[in-house]
Amino acid sequence: MAVKTANLYARIEPDVKEQAEGILTALGIPVSNAINMFYKQIILQRGLPFDVKLPVARPVTMGTLTKEELDAELEKGYADMLEGRTEAAAKVFADIRKDYGL
């Protein structure tokens, strides 16, 4: 016997929809299956299956910094470099490519 289904209509930002569907296509998961999995996780978790909260720290946006704030951020980066708390850009980009299959 076939499983009964129900229709779901939702309004989603076009760019969010496009990006999510691209990822799901790459994973081989139809959108309807992903939504079904999401709903099942809501039931199992008795809420959203992920934390919904504001980030602890805001990312630094260069355009909003004063000269003094920019200087302080540059000093932090320079101190990290001197202390060896950095990685070569080539390694970082290689890791990103590897993580995202690029």
PDB file of C-alpha atoms in Angstrom:
ATOM      1  CA  MET A   1       0.000   0.000   0.000  1.00  0.00           C
ATOM      2  CA  ALA A   2       1.370   3.451  -0.928  1.00  0.00           C
ATOM      3  CA  VAL A   3       2.226   5.934   1.806  1.00  0.00           C
ATOM      4  CA  LYS A   4      -0.105   8.916   1.894  1.00  0.00           C
ATOM      5  CA  THR A   5       1.471  12.326   1.481  1.00  0.00           C
ATOM      6  CA  ALA A   6       0.447  15.901   2.232  1.00  0.00           C
ATOM      7  CA  ASN A   7       1.391  19.055   0.373  1.00  0.00           C
ATOM      8  CA  LEU A   8       3.512  21.750   1.980  1.00  0.00           C
ATOM      9  CA  TYR A   9       3.717  25.294   0.654  1.00  0.00           C
ATOM     10  CA  ALA A  10       6.392  27.664   1.914  1.00  0.00           C
ATOM     11  CA  ARG A  11       7.759  31.015   0.829  1.00  0.00           C
ATOM     12  CA  ILE A  12      11.555  30.961   0.662  1.00  0.00           C
ATOM     13  CA  GLU A  13      14.079  33.554  -0.488  1.00  0.00           C
ATOM     14  CA  PRO A  14      15.055  32.631  -4.073  1.00  0.00           C
ATOM     15  CA  ASP A  15      18.825  32.627  -3.445  1.00  0.00           C
ATOM     16  CA  VAL A  16      18.455  30.477  -0.306  1.00  0.00           C
ATOM     17  CA  LYS A  17      16.272  28.014  -2.228  1.00  0.00           C
ATOM     18  CA  GLU A  18      18.739  27.857  -5.130  1.00  0.00           C
ATOM     19  CA  GLN A  19      21.778  27.311  -2.914  1.00  0.00           C
ATOM     20  CA  ALA A  20      20.075  24.656  -0.764  1.00  0.00           C
ATOM     21  CA  GLU A  21      18.714  22.792  -3.786  1.00  0.00           C
ATOM     22  CA  GLY A  22      22.167  22.825  -5.378  1.00  0.00           C
ATOM     23  CA  ILE A  23      23.653  21.193  -2.288  1.00  0.00           C
ATOM     24  CA  LEU A  24      20.841  18.646  -2.056  1.00  0.00           C
ATOM     25  CA  THR A  25      21.257  17.790  -5.751  1.00  0.00           C
ATOM     26  CA  ALA A  26      24.990  17.246  -5.216  1.00  0.00           C
ATOM     27  CA  LEU A  27      24.120  14.930  -2.314  1.00  0.00           C
ATOM     28  CA  GLY A  28      21.524  13.101  -4.406  1.00  0.00           C
ATOM     29  CA  ILE A  29      18.696  13.972  -2.007  1.00  0.00           C
ATOM     30  CA  PRO A  30      15.378  15.177  -3.446  1.00  0.00           C
ATOM     31  CA  VAL A  31      14.060  18.345  -1.776  1.00  0.00           C
ATOM     32  CA  SER A  32      10.896  16.566  -0.598  1.00  0.00           C
ATOM     33  CA  ASN A  33      13.025  13.898   1.141  1.00  0.00           C
ATOM     34  CA  ALA A  34      15.147  16.576   2.842  1.00  0.00           C
ATOM     35  CA  ILE A  35      12.024  18.357   4.114  1.00  0.00           C
ATOM     36  CA  ASN A  36      10.621  15.031   5.323  1.00  0.00           C
ATOM     37  CA  MET A  37      13.914  14.301   7.154  1.00  0.00           C
ATOM     38  CA  PHE A  38      13.818  17.774   8.707  1.00  0.00           C
ATOM     39  CA  TYR A  39      10.259  17.277   9.958  1.00  0.00           C
ATOM     40  CA  LYS A  40      11.126  13.831  11.376  1.00  0.00           C
ATOM     41  CA  GLN A  41      14.073  15.350  13.231  1.00  0.00           C
ATOM     42  CA  ILE A  42      11.787  18.034  14.667  1.00  0.00           C
ATOM     43  CA  ILE A  43       9.560  15.241  15.989  1.00  0.00           C
ATOM     44  CA  LEU A  44      12.486  13.205  17.378  1.00  0.00           C
ATOM     45  CA  GLN A  45      14.149  16.233  18.994  1.00  0.00           C
ATOM     46  CA  ARG A  46      10.842  17.739  20.110  1.00  0.00           C
ATOM     47  CA  GLY A  47      12.036  21.038  18.647  1.00  0.00           C
ATOM     48  CA  LEU A  48      14.411  22.331  16.034  1.00  0.00           C
ATOM     49  CA  PRO A  49      17.261  19.861  15.430  1.00  0.00           C
ATOM     50  CA  PHE A  50      19.875  22.603  15.794  1.00  0.00           C
ATOM     51  CA  ASP A  51      20.612  25.513  18.131  1.00  0.00           C
ATOM     52  CA  VAL A  52      18.966  28.803  17.243  1.00  0.00           C
ATOM     53  CA  LYS A  53      20.971  31.565  18.842  1.00  0.00           C
ATOM     54  CA  LEU A  54      22.955  34.656  18.074  1.00  0.00           C
ATOM     55  CA  PRO A  55      26.690  34.199  17.589  1.00  0.00           C
ATOM     56  CA  VAL A  56      28.844  35.048  20.590  1.00  0.00           C
ATOM     57  CA  ALA A  57      30.986  37.476  18.629  1.00  0.00           C
ATOM     58  CA  ARG A  58      30.116  39.423  15.526  1.00  0.00           C
ATOM     59  CA  PRO A  59      32.433  38.918  12.564  1.00  0.00           C
ATOM     60  CA  VAL A  60      34.648  41.908  11.961  1.00  0.00           C
ATOM     61  CA  THR A  61      33.504  44.018   9.024  1.00  0.00           C
ATOM     62  CA  MET A  62      36.317  46.190   7.743  1.00  0.00           C
ATOM     63  CA  GLY A  63      34.042  48.965   6.496  1.00  0.00           C
ATOM     64  CA  THR A  64      32.512  49.572   9.917  1.00  0.00           C
ATOM     65  CA  LEU A  65      35.790  49.856  11.861  1.00  0.00           C
ATOM     66  CA  THR A  66      37.301  53.120  12.980  1.00  0.00           C
ATOM     67  CA  LYS A  67      40.993  53.659  12.225  1.00  0.00           C
ATOM     68  CA  GLU A  68      41.832  52.739  15.821  1.00  0.00           C
ATOM     69  CA  GLU A  69      39.754  49.531  15.678  1.00  0.00           C
ATOM     70  CA  LEU A  70      41.335  48.553  12.359  1.00  0.00           C
ATOM     71  CA  ASP A  71      44.812  49.158  13.788  1.00  0.00           C
ATOM     72  CA  ALA A  72      43.927  46.975  16.817  1.00  0.00           C
ATOM     73  CA  GLU A  73      42.712  44.133  14.556  1.00  0.00           C
ATOM     74  CA  LEU A  74      45.875  44.351  12.463  1.00  0.00           C
ATOM     75  CA  GLU A  75      47.976  44.257  15.641  1.00  0.00           C
ATOM     76  CA  LYS A  76      46.126  41.098  16.764  1.00  0.00           C
ATOM     77  CA  GLY A  77      46.855  39.451  13.429  1.00  0.00           C
ATOM     78  CA  TYR A  78      50.500  40.477  13.586  1.00  0.00           C
ATOM     79  CA  ALA A  79      50.804  39.091  17.135  1.00  0.00           C
ATOM     80  CA  ASP A  80      49.223  35.804  16.000  1.00  0.00           C
ATOM     81  CA  MET A  81      51.755  35.593  13.188  1.00  0.00           C
ATOM     82  CA  LEU A  82      54.683  36.205  15.539  1.00  0.00           C
ATOM     83  CA  GLU A  83      53.384  33.556  17.965  1.00  0.00           C
ATOM     84  CA  GLY A  84      52.936  30.963  15.194  1.00  0.00           C
ATOM     85  CA  ARG A  85      49.141  30.862  15.489  1.00  0.00           C
ATOM     86  CA  THR A  86      48.624  31.102  11.733  1.00  0.00           C
ATOM     87  CA  GLU A  87      48.609  28.771   8.730  1.00  0.00           C
ATOM     88  CA  ALA A  88      49.817  29.379   5.212  1.00  0.00           C
ATOM     89  CA  ALA A  89      47.098  30.620   2.861  1.00  0.00           C
ATOM     90  CA  ALA A  90      47.870  27.787   0.419  1.00  0.00           C
ATOM     91  CA  LYS A  91      47.146  25.207   3.149  1.00  0.00           C
ATOM     92  CA  VAL A  92      43.921  26.940   4.186  1.00  0.00           C
ATOM     93  CA  PHE A  93      42.654  27.059   0.593  1.00  0.00           C
ATOM     94  CA  ALA A  94      43.687  23.421   0.043  1.00  0.00           C
ATOM     95  CA  ASP A  95      41.726  22.413   3.159  1.00  0.00           C
ATOM     96  CA  ILE A  96      38.670  24.322   1.941  1.00  0.00           C
ATOM     97  CA  ARG A  97      38.883  22.663  -1.470  1.00  0.00           C
ATOM     98  CA  LYS A  98      39.221  19.248   0.167  1.00  0.00           C
ATOM     99  CA  ASP A  99      36.312  19.847   2.579  1.00  0.00           C
ATOM    100  CA  TYR A 100      34.001  20.987  -0.210  1.00  0.00           C
ATOM    101  CA  GLY A 101      35.196  18.549  -2.872  1.00  0.00           C
ATOM    102  CA  LEU A 102      36.492  21.307  -5.133  1.00  0.00           C
TER     103      LEU A 102
END
